[in-house]
Short mmCIF file of C-alpha atoms in Angstrom, two decimals:
data_model
loop_
_atom_site.label_atom_id
_atom_site.label_comp_id
_atom_site.label_asym_id
_atom_site.label_seq_id
_atom_site.Cartn_x
_atom_site.Cartn_y
_atom_site.Cartn_z
CA MET A 27 -6.83 4.39 -20.31
CA LYS A 28 -6.79 5.66 -16.85
CA ALA A 29 -3.69 7.89 -16.12
CA ILE A 30 -1.72 10.48 -13.99
CA GLN A 31 -0.84 14.09 -15.80
CA TYR A 32 0.36 16.86 -14.78
CA SER A 33 1.00 20.02 -17.16
CA GLU A 34 2.85 22.31 -14.70
CA HIS A 35 5.56 22.10 -12.42
CA GLY A 36 4.67 22.92 -8.67
CA PRO A 37 3.02 20.38 -5.68
CA ALA A 38 1.05 17.01 -5.87
CA ASP A 39 -2.26 19.14 -6.64
CA VAL A 40 -1.03 19.79 -10.19
CA MET A 41 -1.56 15.70 -10.57
CA HIS A 42 -4.82 14.74 -12.13
CA TYR A 43 -6.50 11.35 -12.76
CA ILE A 44 -7.78 11.37 -16.08
CA ASP A 45 -8.49 9.65 -19.27
CA LEU A 46 -5.89 9.64 -21.85
CA PRO A 47 -6.14 7.77 -25.03
CA ASP A 48 -4.57 4.15 -25.76
CA PRO A 49 -1.42 3.93 -26.47
CA VAL A 50 -0.30 1.61 -29.27
CA ALA A 51 3.01 -0.34 -30.29
CA GLY A 52 5.14 0.87 -32.37
CA PRO A 53 7.87 -0.79 -34.93
CA GLY A 54 10.04 -2.38 -32.06
CA GLN A 55 7.70 -1.75 -29.03
CA VAL A 56 5.93 -3.44 -26.78
CA LEU A 57 2.59 -2.51 -25.45
CA LEU A 58 1.52 -3.24 -21.81
CA LYS A 59 -1.59 -3.39 -19.70
CA ILE A 60 -0.04 -2.03 -16.07
CA GLU A 61 -0.67 -3.81 -12.96
CA ALA A 62 1.83 -1.51 -10.90
CA ALA A 63 4.76 1.64 -10.66
CA SER A 64 6.72 2.56 -8.69
CA VAL A 65 7.33 6.11 -6.87
CA THR A 66 10.39 7.19 -6.63
CA PRO A 67 12.08 10.43 -5.37
CA PHE A 68 13.34 11.41 -9.01
CA ASP A 69 9.37 11.77 -9.75
CA TRP A 70 8.51 14.33 -7.54
CA LYS A 71 11.27 16.43 -7.86
CA LEU A 72 11.05 16.68 -11.63
CA ARG A 73 7.76 16.95 -11.07
CA ALA A 74 7.85 19.94 -8.22
CA GLY A 75 10.39 21.65 -10.37
CA TYR A 76 13.15 21.17 -8.65
CA LEU A 77 15.01 19.34 -12.08
CA GLN A 78 14.20 22.04 -14.14
CA ASN A 79 18.24 22.57 -14.99
CA HIS A 80 18.90 19.14 -15.80
CA PHE A 81 15.79 18.27 -17.73
CA THR A 82 12.96 20.46 -19.78
CA LEU A 83 9.88 18.09 -19.48
CA PRO A 84 7.32 18.16 -22.80
CA MET A 85 4.03 19.27 -20.89
CA PRO A 86 1.21 17.90 -20.03
CA SER A 87 3.83 15.13 -18.68
CA VAL A 88 2.49 11.50 -17.25
CA PRO A 89 4.88 10.49 -14.53
CA GLY A 90 6.82 7.29 -13.37
CA ARG A 91 10.08 5.88 -14.41
CA ASP A 92 9.20 2.21 -14.55
CA ALA A 93 6.37 -0.04 -14.77
CA GLY A 94 5.28 -4.10 -15.24
CA GLY A 95 2.44 -6.24 -16.37
CA THR A 96 1.56 -7.90 -19.13
CA VAL A 97 2.23 -7.16 -22.76
CA VAL A 98 -0.83 -7.27 -24.75
CA ALA A 99 0.18 -6.56 -28.21
CA VAL A 100 3.55 -6.08 -30.56
CA GLY A 101 4.81 -4.22 -33.02
CA ASN A 102 6.81 -5.37 -36.10
CA GLY A 103 10.48 -6.49 -35.20
CA VAL A 104 9.84 -7.28 -31.68
CA THR A 105 11.21 -10.78 -31.47
CA GLU A 106 12.15 -11.20 -27.68
CA PHE A 107 8.32 -10.87 -26.12
CA THR A 108 5.00 -11.93 -26.96
CA VAL A 109 1.20 -11.53 -25.70
CA GLY A 110 0.85 -12.47 -22.19
CA ASP A 111 4.39 -12.51 -21.40
CA ARG A 112 4.92 -10.35 -17.81
CA VAL A 113 8.01 -8.12 -18.04
CA ALA A 114 8.76 -5.14 -16.20
CA VAL A 115 9.82 -1.78 -18.46
CA MET A 116 12.03 1.54 -18.26
CA ALA A 117 9.85 4.53 -19.10
CA GLY A 118 11.91 7.07 -20.61
CA VAL A 119 12.32 10.68 -18.92
CA PHE A 120 10.64 12.46 -21.98
CA ALA A 121 8.21 9.69 -22.96
CA GLN A 122 4.84 8.51 -21.32
CA GLY A 123 5.79 7.83 -18.17
CA GLY A 124 4.89 4.01 -15.58
CA TYR A 125 1.50 6.14 -13.91
CA ALA A 126 -1.12 4.82 -16.07
CA GLU A 127 -3.07 1.74 -17.12
CA MET A 128 -0.83 1.05 -20.54
CA ILE A 129 2.40 1.77 -21.84
CA ALA A 130 4.23 1.35 -24.94
CA VAL A 131 8.16 1.65 -24.80
CA ASP A 132 10.82 -0.05 -26.73
CA GLU A 133 11.48 -3.66 -26.61
CA LYS A 134 15.11 -2.72 -25.35
CA HIS A 135 13.54 -0.88 -22.25
CA ALA A 136 11.54 -4.69 -21.30
CA VAL A 137 13.03 -7.27 -19.48
CA ALA A 138 10.99 -10.28 -18.22
CA ILE A 139 9.75 -10.73 -14.74
CA PRO A 140 11.13 -14.10 -12.98
CA GLU A 141 8.61 -16.64 -12.12
CA ARG A 142 9.26 -16.49 -8.53
CA LEU A 143 8.43 -12.57 -8.23
CA SER A 144 5.36 -10.98 -8.16
CA THR A 145 5.04 -8.04 -10.67
CA VAL A 146 4.97 -5.30 -7.51
CA GLU A 147 8.22 -7.04 -6.80
CA ALA A 148 9.78 -6.68 -10.12
CA VAL A 149 8.94 -3.12 -10.21
CA ALA A 150 9.99 -2.26 -6.95
CA LEU A 151 13.40 -4.27 -8.15
CA THR A 152 13.64 -1.98 -11.79
CA ASN A 153 14.82 1.55 -10.79
CA ALA A 154 15.76 1.01 -7.21
CA GLY A 155 17.63 -2.19 -9.09
CA LEU A 156 19.16 -0.20 -11.90
CA SER A 157 20.69 2.70 -9.27
CA ALA A 158 21.76 -0.13 -6.96
CA TRP A 159 23.41 -2.63 -9.70
CA ILE A 160 25.19 0.60 -11.39
CA ALA A 161 26.62 1.84 -7.98
CA LEU A 162 28.18 -0.96 -7.07
CA ARG A 163 29.81 -1.71 -10.32
CA ALA A 164 31.29 1.84 -10.29
CA ALA A 165 32.78 1.07 -6.30
CA GLU A 166 34.28 -2.65 -7.62
CA VAL A 167 33.28 -4.22 -3.63
CA ARG A 168 34.93 -7.68 -3.23
CA SER A 169 35.03 -9.92 -0.74
CA GLY A 170 36.28 -8.90 2.53
CA ASP A 171 35.98 -4.65 1.97
CA LYS A 172 34.75 -2.97 4.15
CA VAL A 173 31.49 -1.01 3.37
CA LEU A 174 29.16 1.87 4.77
CA VAL A 175 25.77 1.86 3.24
CA HIS A 176 23.71 5.22 3.67
CA ALA A 177 19.98 4.57 4.34
CA GLY A 178 20.23 1.49 3.92
CA ALA A 179 16.19 0.45 4.91
CA GLY A 180 15.92 2.75 1.60
CA ALA A 181 14.93 0.87 -1.66
CA VAL A 182 18.51 1.19 -3.34
CA GLY A 183 20.37 1.13 0.15
CA GLY A 184 18.28 -1.73 1.20
CA LEU A 185 19.69 -3.33 -2.50
CA LEU A 186 23.26 -2.17 -1.41
CA VAL A 187 23.21 -4.22 1.67
CA GLN A 188 21.82 -7.21 0.04
CA LEU A 189 24.65 -7.13 -2.56
CA CYS A 190 27.52 -6.27 -0.90
CA HIS A 191 26.71 -9.01 1.34
CA HIS A 192 26.20 -11.30 -1.06
CA LEU A 193 29.89 -10.84 -2.39
CA GLY A 194 31.38 -10.97 0.94
CA ALA A 195 31.77 -7.54 1.98
CA ASP A 196 31.61 -6.35 5.79
CA VAL A 197 28.93 -4.26 5.74
CA THR A 198 27.71 -1.46 7.99
CA ALA A 199 24.27 0.80 7.34
CA THR A 200 22.93 3.48 8.75
CA CYS A 201 18.87 3.96 9.03
CA ARG A 202 16.36 4.74 11.90
CA SER A 203 16.47 3.19 14.74
CA THR A 204 13.07 1.40 14.28
CA ASN A 205 15.02 0.27 11.03
CA ARG A 206 17.56 -1.64 12.77
CA ASP A 207 16.28 -4.96 13.03
CA TYR A 208 14.61 -4.81 9.32
CA VAL A 209 18.25 -3.70 7.94
CA LEU A 210 20.06 -6.47 10.13
CA GLY A 211 17.71 -9.00 8.33
CA LEU A 212 18.89 -7.90 4.66
CA GLY A 213 22.42 -9.17 5.58
CA ALA A 214 24.21 -6.12 7.53
CA ASN A 215 27.05 -7.08 9.72
CA ARG A 216 26.32 -3.73 11.92
CA ILE A 217 24.03 -0.80 12.11
CA ILE A 218 24.34 2.76 13.12
CA ALA A 219 21.17 4.60 14.08
CA TYR A 220 21.76 8.00 12.53
CA ASP A 221 18.89 9.19 15.09
CA GLN A 222 21.01 8.02 18.14
CA GLU A 223 24.45 7.88 16.91
CA ASP A 224 27.13 9.43 14.59
CA PHE A 225 28.16 7.31 12.13
CA SER A 226 31.61 9.60 11.67
CA GLU A 227 32.64 9.08 15.34
CA LEU A 228 31.88 5.35 15.19
CA LEU A 229 33.60 4.11 12.09
CA LYS A 230 36.86 4.56 10.74
CA ALA A 231 39.25 2.65 7.25
CA ARG A 232 36.05 1.84 5.41
CA ASP A 233 37.21 0.48 1.75
CA VAL A 234 33.87 1.69 0.10
CA VAL A 235 30.88 4.48 1.09
CA PHE A 236 28.10 4.31 -1.18
CA ASP A 237 26.32 8.01 -0.27
CA LEU A 238 22.60 8.15 -0.89
CA MET A 239 21.94 11.41 0.73
CA GLY A 240 24.27 13.81 0.27
CA GLY A 241 24.78 17.50 2.15
CA GLU A 242 26.32 16.78 5.61
CA VAL A 243 26.15 12.87 5.09
CA HIS A 244 28.40 13.06 2.35
CA ASP A 245 30.84 15.93 3.87
CA LYS A 246 31.03 13.31 7.20
CA SER A 247 31.69 10.19 4.84
CA TYR A 248 35.26 11.23 4.10
CA MET A 249 36.41 10.68 7.62
CA VAL A 250 35.40 7.18 7.61
CA LEU A 251 37.28 6.21 4.20
CA LYS A 252 40.66 4.59 4.46
CA LYS A 253 43.27 6.60 2.22
CA GLY A 254 42.63 5.01 -1.14
CA GLY A 255 39.03 4.21 -0.57
CA HIS A 256 36.12 5.06 -2.60
CA LEU A 257 33.42 7.04 -2.07
CA VAL A 258 30.05 6.52 -4.75
CA TRP A 259 27.27 8.98 -4.72
CA LEU A 260 23.89 8.93 -6.34
CA VAL A 261 22.10 12.42 -6.69
CA ALA A 262 20.94 13.56 -3.67
CA ASP A 263 21.61 16.77 -1.88
CA PRO A 264 24.51 18.98 -2.96
CA ILE A 265 27.96 17.44 -2.69
CA ARG A 266 31.18 18.78 -1.82
CA ASP A 267 34.10 17.06 -3.96
CA ARG A 268 36.93 16.68 -0.91
CA GLY A 269 38.60 13.48 -2.73
CA ALA A 270 41.99 15.17 -3.05
CA GLU A 271 42.03 16.27 0.52
CA PHE A 272 41.24 12.97 2.38
CA GLY A 273 42.90 11.02 -1.00
CA VAL A 274 40.18 9.00 -1.53
CA THR A 275 38.00 8.50 -4.96
CA VAL A 276 34.58 10.33 -5.62
CA THR A 277 32.49 8.44 -7.50
CA ARG A 278 28.77 9.82 -9.39
CA ALA A 279 27.31 6.53 -9.97
CA MET A 280 25.31 7.67 -13.41
CA VAL A 281 21.82 5.67 -13.52
CA SER A 282 20.89 5.05 -17.11
CA ASP A 283 18.28 2.34 -18.52
CA ASP A 284 20.99 -0.39 -19.25
CA LYS A 285 19.08 -3.74 -20.00
CA SER A 286 22.05 -6.27 -18.95
CA ALA A 287 21.71 -4.32 -15.48
CA LEU A 288 18.52 -4.76 -14.82
CA GLN A 289 18.60 -8.71 -16.11
CA SER A 290 20.98 -9.25 -13.77
CA MET A 291 19.24 -7.72 -10.73
CA MET A 292 15.97 -9.77 -11.98
CA GLU A 293 18.65 -12.85 -12.50
CA LEU A 294 19.68 -12.48 -8.66
CA ALA A 295 16.33 -11.83 -7.44
CA GLY A 296 14.64 -14.83 -9.35
CA ALA A 297 17.13 -16.91 -7.78
CA GLY A 298 16.34 -16.02 -4.83
CA ILE A 299 19.79 -14.08 -3.53
CA LEU A 300 17.95 -10.67 -3.49
CA LYS A 301 14.56 -9.44 -2.04
CA PRO A 302 12.97 -6.76 -3.50
CA GLN A 303 11.69 -4.25 -0.86
CA VAL A 304 8.17 -2.98 -1.07
CA ALA A 305 6.82 -0.39 1.17
CA ARG A 306 3.61 -0.16 0.71
CA THR A 307 0.60 -0.18 -2.35
CA MET A 308 -1.72 2.57 -3.14
CA PRO A 309 -4.09 2.72 -6.33
CA LEU A 310 -3.01 4.65 -9.40
CA SER A 311 -6.00 7.51 -8.46
CA GLU A 312 -4.01 8.34 -5.38
CA ALA A 313 -0.62 9.04 -6.69
CA ALA A 314 -0.91 12.52 -5.40
CA GLU A 315 -0.96 11.49 -2.02
CA ALA A 316 1.74 9.01 -2.83
CA HIS A 317 4.24 11.75 -3.97
CA ARG A 318 3.14 13.60 -0.74
CA LEU A 319 4.45 10.77 1.22
CA ILE A 320 7.49 10.32 -0.42
CA GLU A 321 8.03 14.10 0.12
CA LYS A 322 7.76 14.02 3.87
CA SER A 323 10.06 11.19 3.98
CA ALA A 324 6.90 9.28 5.48
CA ILE A 325 8.33 5.70 3.46
CA SER A 326 11.44 4.60 4.98
CA ARG A 327 11.58 0.88 3.61
CA GLY A 328 11.68 -0.16 0.20
CA ARG A 329 9.80 1.28 -2.82
CA LEU A 330 6.09 3.03 -2.24
CA MET A 331 4.21 0.79 -4.85
CA LEU A 332 1.16 2.11 -7.22
CA THR A 333 -1.25 -0.33 -8.63
CA MET A 334 -3.84 -0.15 -11.17
#
């Protein structure tokens, strides 16, 4: 099979498009012919070596946290899937990732793709959907809550806007001015264009803030929360927990492979309640260029996808 692999941390050029042996389905595993894989910020930060204090990768490594395609074989003990099923899978950090033409994963890390979704759409929903669902669950958003979602045009932020809107919250989102209409179309009630306005000067008494940025954005987010409010953050730039100072709860949303969470997101998308966000597709052979685009923030709407 063709795959992307790197043997050392470094710039995008350390990734190579090579031939590797086809994997096989072990006991309890499904073997997938991959049609699409998503490119996430985690992928390039891991490749660049920025996360070495948290993860020691076995080298060489095939990157990618999720993928989707068609089951071509099943191992002993598999009961949920059969050959021909379309599935999306969550690849382990220390196992072969999704930047390849085939992958074998444990059945517990695979979910069926709803009929109304293309494989590309389903994979765009996989890692981003897990992140959004776990953050939403941590925040316990309720109908009527005043919510601020940072980076509302991004893959995770865009899903949080949709989920909070679905729950009946009053949703404000930050994004670039060029993405204003796009994010309003996702269900936001109000947009603050961060390249033209300072959200901390315009908002107050938010019940929940979702911080997907860190750094200065995180610091300013405390100012717009009401006493007793909730600031939920995902891994981003460094943060300084000022919860006690402002009288708010601060929670890091710990994203892990959660099959029930992913199934819930797929069901919502399958019912037309959520729309997966695909920014662009590129062939697997151009994975290095895809990483360069992500690194310089050239992709601002949804997920960048690799296709096989």
